[in-house]
Amino acid sequence: MQKTVLSLIFTLFLGQLAFAQEEYYFPGEKFDPAIPSPSQFLGYPVGDWHTRYDLIVKYFEKLDQLSPLAQLQTIGYTHEHRPKVILTIASAANMGNLEQIRLRQIQLADPSQPKPDVNAMPSIVHLGYGVHGNEPSSAEAAMLTAYWFLASQSDLAKNLRENMVLHIDPTLNPDGRDRHSLWANSNKGFPPVASPLDREHNEAWPGGRTNHYWFDLNRDWLPLAHPESRVKVDWYHQWYPNVTTDFHEMGTNSTFFFEPTKPFGSENPAVPRKNYEDLNPRFAKYFAKYMDQIGALYWTKEVFDNSYPGYGSTYPDIHGGLGLVFETASSRGHVQNSQRGDITFAFTIRNHVVNSLATMEAALDNRVYMHDYLREFFETAVAEGGKDAAKSYVFGDEFDESRNRLFVKFLLDHKIKVYENSADVTVSNQTFKKGKSWVVPTNQPQYRMVRTMFEYEKKFADSVFYDASAWTMAAAYGMPFSAATGAKSGSEIKAVSSPNFTFPEGKAYAYLIDWSDFYAPKMLFEMQKAGIHVESVHRPFSSQTQDGVVSFSSGTLMIPMGFQKLKAEELATKLKELAAKNGQKIYAVQTGLNVTGIDLGSNSVSAIQAPKVLMPVGTGINSLEAGEIWNLMDQHLGMPITKVNMEQFGRVNLHEYNTLILPSGNYNSLSESQVNHLKDWINRGGTVISLKNASLWLNQKGITKEVAVELKDEPKDPDSLPFNTRNDFEGAKEVGGSIYLAELDLTHPIAYGYHRKNLPVYRNTDIFIKPSADKYLTPVKYTANPHLGGYISKTNLEKLKLSAGVIISSVGQGRVVHFFDSPNFRGTWFGTNKLFLNAIFHGDNMD
Ligand SMILES: [Zn+2]
């Protein structure tokens, strides 16, 4: 026993000597012996294991403790409470002067300030790793790169430390990383198994790519739906790095990709051409040089979308820096067989290490050039903004204070200047009221982000999109907005104020709450949870309230005091508390006899059932869509939703729930008896909310009878086409993600809380369904001319015109509410969330 322990120690010691200097990653390089290498610190050679996130942070803490040149800061926490950290490394002189360096960089990015002497400014480089948790090589590369930058005795490293402030974010997505690392480590064999079929290489649903709510964080730099990106973008605006990287992995049989991306085809129209045509080629030479040295294969310029502003490698391009995406072949696991032999984890790590070094060397050689570019970027932004036909954009929804507040905060988070609108203004038949609308001038340093928020792009050089081709955020937030040449702006908004409504004191016959506000559903949920009986008024009316006569629209919430379990004072106290918390205005009335419209005891008033919601998840289900729903319910309503694995679905007694959400996915694993149970439950009054192809499945099972749109003269594909055009030709038929105009039936419960017939919606499916045979049950329909922004083929656009956006199928006592667009897309379509929430709270009134 003792001998074994001794020999183990001996082996470990020898092993440590062998890997202490990280010979594989940095052959022949000398390091400062006072700084432990990652392998020394971890006790295993980098590449032998998927390093747990807490150990990566511990290693960075160690560097911070040991060296005055390294400083670790926590900038926030993930949903699962892992710290989000940034390690900063620079020379002693620069570390002692860090705040000045930061302020000078901000000054450089601000054209209203004098330009500082860029020759004296260090390059600011931000190496970001691991936004996709199951692309794990990059976080290991982050540790090695930090070690090299801090401890290497090479001339290059010394030069870099003197002339660069390096920021390292080891993992943009710590929650996803640990989910995947646990999988890879716990399924590792001894010896490791290279067969792609091995369990180690095939993660269980939903995999580690995404964050806690199954969101792709490499889409979230624009929407900022998650804390990981919110703190990141906030940090970004404190530094305006000259160069920002984003390291990924792709298929095992691939090689390595670095920018430039495909010219024009997938580039962002707001980014200056100089970025693509000058900056990218300058840097590419360095990547090629480093990859040539290790004999690695690589490619550039083909595919890889670089247009969507929410990518970690595109957002910096819209902020005066250079964003760089790298993709290495993946070992996905510790070793996996490929067409070029076994790909090891260490091999993939080394690819990212050498490109980290190449990035820094390129940034160093182009230090002054990149500073000048940063300045020029913001100067030309102001100038171009000044020339824009739209001198400003005016926006605001007079019916929804919470959504206004969310949107203003969102613009401020992206450092866009927003002003109060100081006078009522009418532009293209829309009136924007003073005090309830805001003005964003185009003549500002963030002009290119202003375009991102308010402009629709319709012209594209290419027709194949890796992702969304439209991202007009004002539309996503459901904001009425318009270019407004003459709008006058009042004082600048620096922060979003909290709502402040006075609660009506004294006795009440009933309380009323308008349903238009974004947080009205949250208020309803919390009232029901507190045991308050709430009803919905299904017709418009007006009542005498504490504020005089007030008009209310369909869907208004009514709390009748004669039907409550809580005592009147208790109820008022609770209501006051919830109203303050959720920013809701409460009206008190002293009589059920209304001034106009129906009275409060009408047959068109009904009790609202508390929703009990079940959603199947797991193998076969679209995790992104399911995650959007889970996130909406958790983060915006605080309402529990039971996520049942498909494997357990057969064991569920559906009668314990009244609402079933079916995200897109494959439901064929359900047995006939399970389908019969589902049919029986719907027939007895259940509400199904189904999205896109889940609706097709219900149709196939005979539960619904909706019909697909077919064009009379649909153009036929040519009989024969060149082989190498296949991807482009077939890709052009897809609806990758774009924005359309739908028309609402404002009298239908799906539209409760909406005041305008026209609503922009987001769509990323090519399922086109005819309106219902029942003329009352297609309350959301695409208009005759629906295309607002993004790419769509002509044939698809024809099919989309006047087709159904939302359609309700009556099934016995129950119903299916079908959504063919994406009401909860990327956690950012606040404008259409209400449609979805109406289906949850008012589903039983929809047919
Ligand atoms: Zn990736």
PDB file of N, CA and C and ligand atoms in Angstrom, residues 131-132 135 209 248-249 327, ligand 1:
ATOM      1  N   VAL A 131     -18.351  30.761 -25.203  1.00  0.00           N
ATOM      2  CA  VAL A 131     -19.756  31.174 -25.086  1.00  0.00           C
ATOM      3  C   VAL A 131     -20.673  29.956 -25.243  1.00  0.00           C
ATOM      4  N   HIS A 132     -20.189  28.960 -25.968  1.00  0.00           N
ATOM      5  CA  HIS A 132     -20.932  27.708 -26.070  1.00  0.00           C
ATOM      6  C   HIS A 132     -20.291  26.681 -25.133  1.00  0.00           C
ATOM      7  N   GLU A 135     -18.289  23.645 -26.212  1.00  0.00           N
ATOM      8  CA  GLU A 135     -17.135  23.862 -27.095  1.00  0.00           C
ATOM      9  C   GLU A 135     -15.984  24.211 -26.150  1.00  0.00           C
ATOM     10  N   ARG A 209     -24.392  23.513 -24.768  1.00  0.00           N
ATOM     11  CA  ARG A 209     -24.168  24.700 -25.603  1.00  0.00           C
ATOM     12  C   ARG A 209     -24.765  25.958 -24.972  1.00  0.00           C
ATOM     13  N   HIS A 248     -14.745  29.238 -30.686  1.00  0.00           N
ATOM     14  CA  HIS A 248     -15.777  28.194 -30.814  1.00  0.00           C
ATOM     15  C   HIS A 248     -15.182  26.866 -31.263  1.00  0.00           C
ATOM     16  N   GLU A 249     -16.075  25.883 -31.366  1.00  0.00           N
ATOM     17  CA  GLU A 249     -15.719  24.601 -31.990  1.00  0.00           C
ATOM     18  C   GLU A 249     -16.775  24.254 -33.027  1.00  0.00           C
ATOM     19  N   GLU A 327     -13.117  29.082 -35.040  1.00  0.00           N
ATOM     20  CA  GLU A 327     -13.789  27.796 -34.873  1.00  0.00           C
ATOM     21  C   GLU A 327     -12.759  26.699 -35.082  1.00  0.00           C
TER      22      GLU A 327
HETATM   23 ZN    ZN B   1     -19.912  27.924 -30.947  1.00  0.00          ZN
END
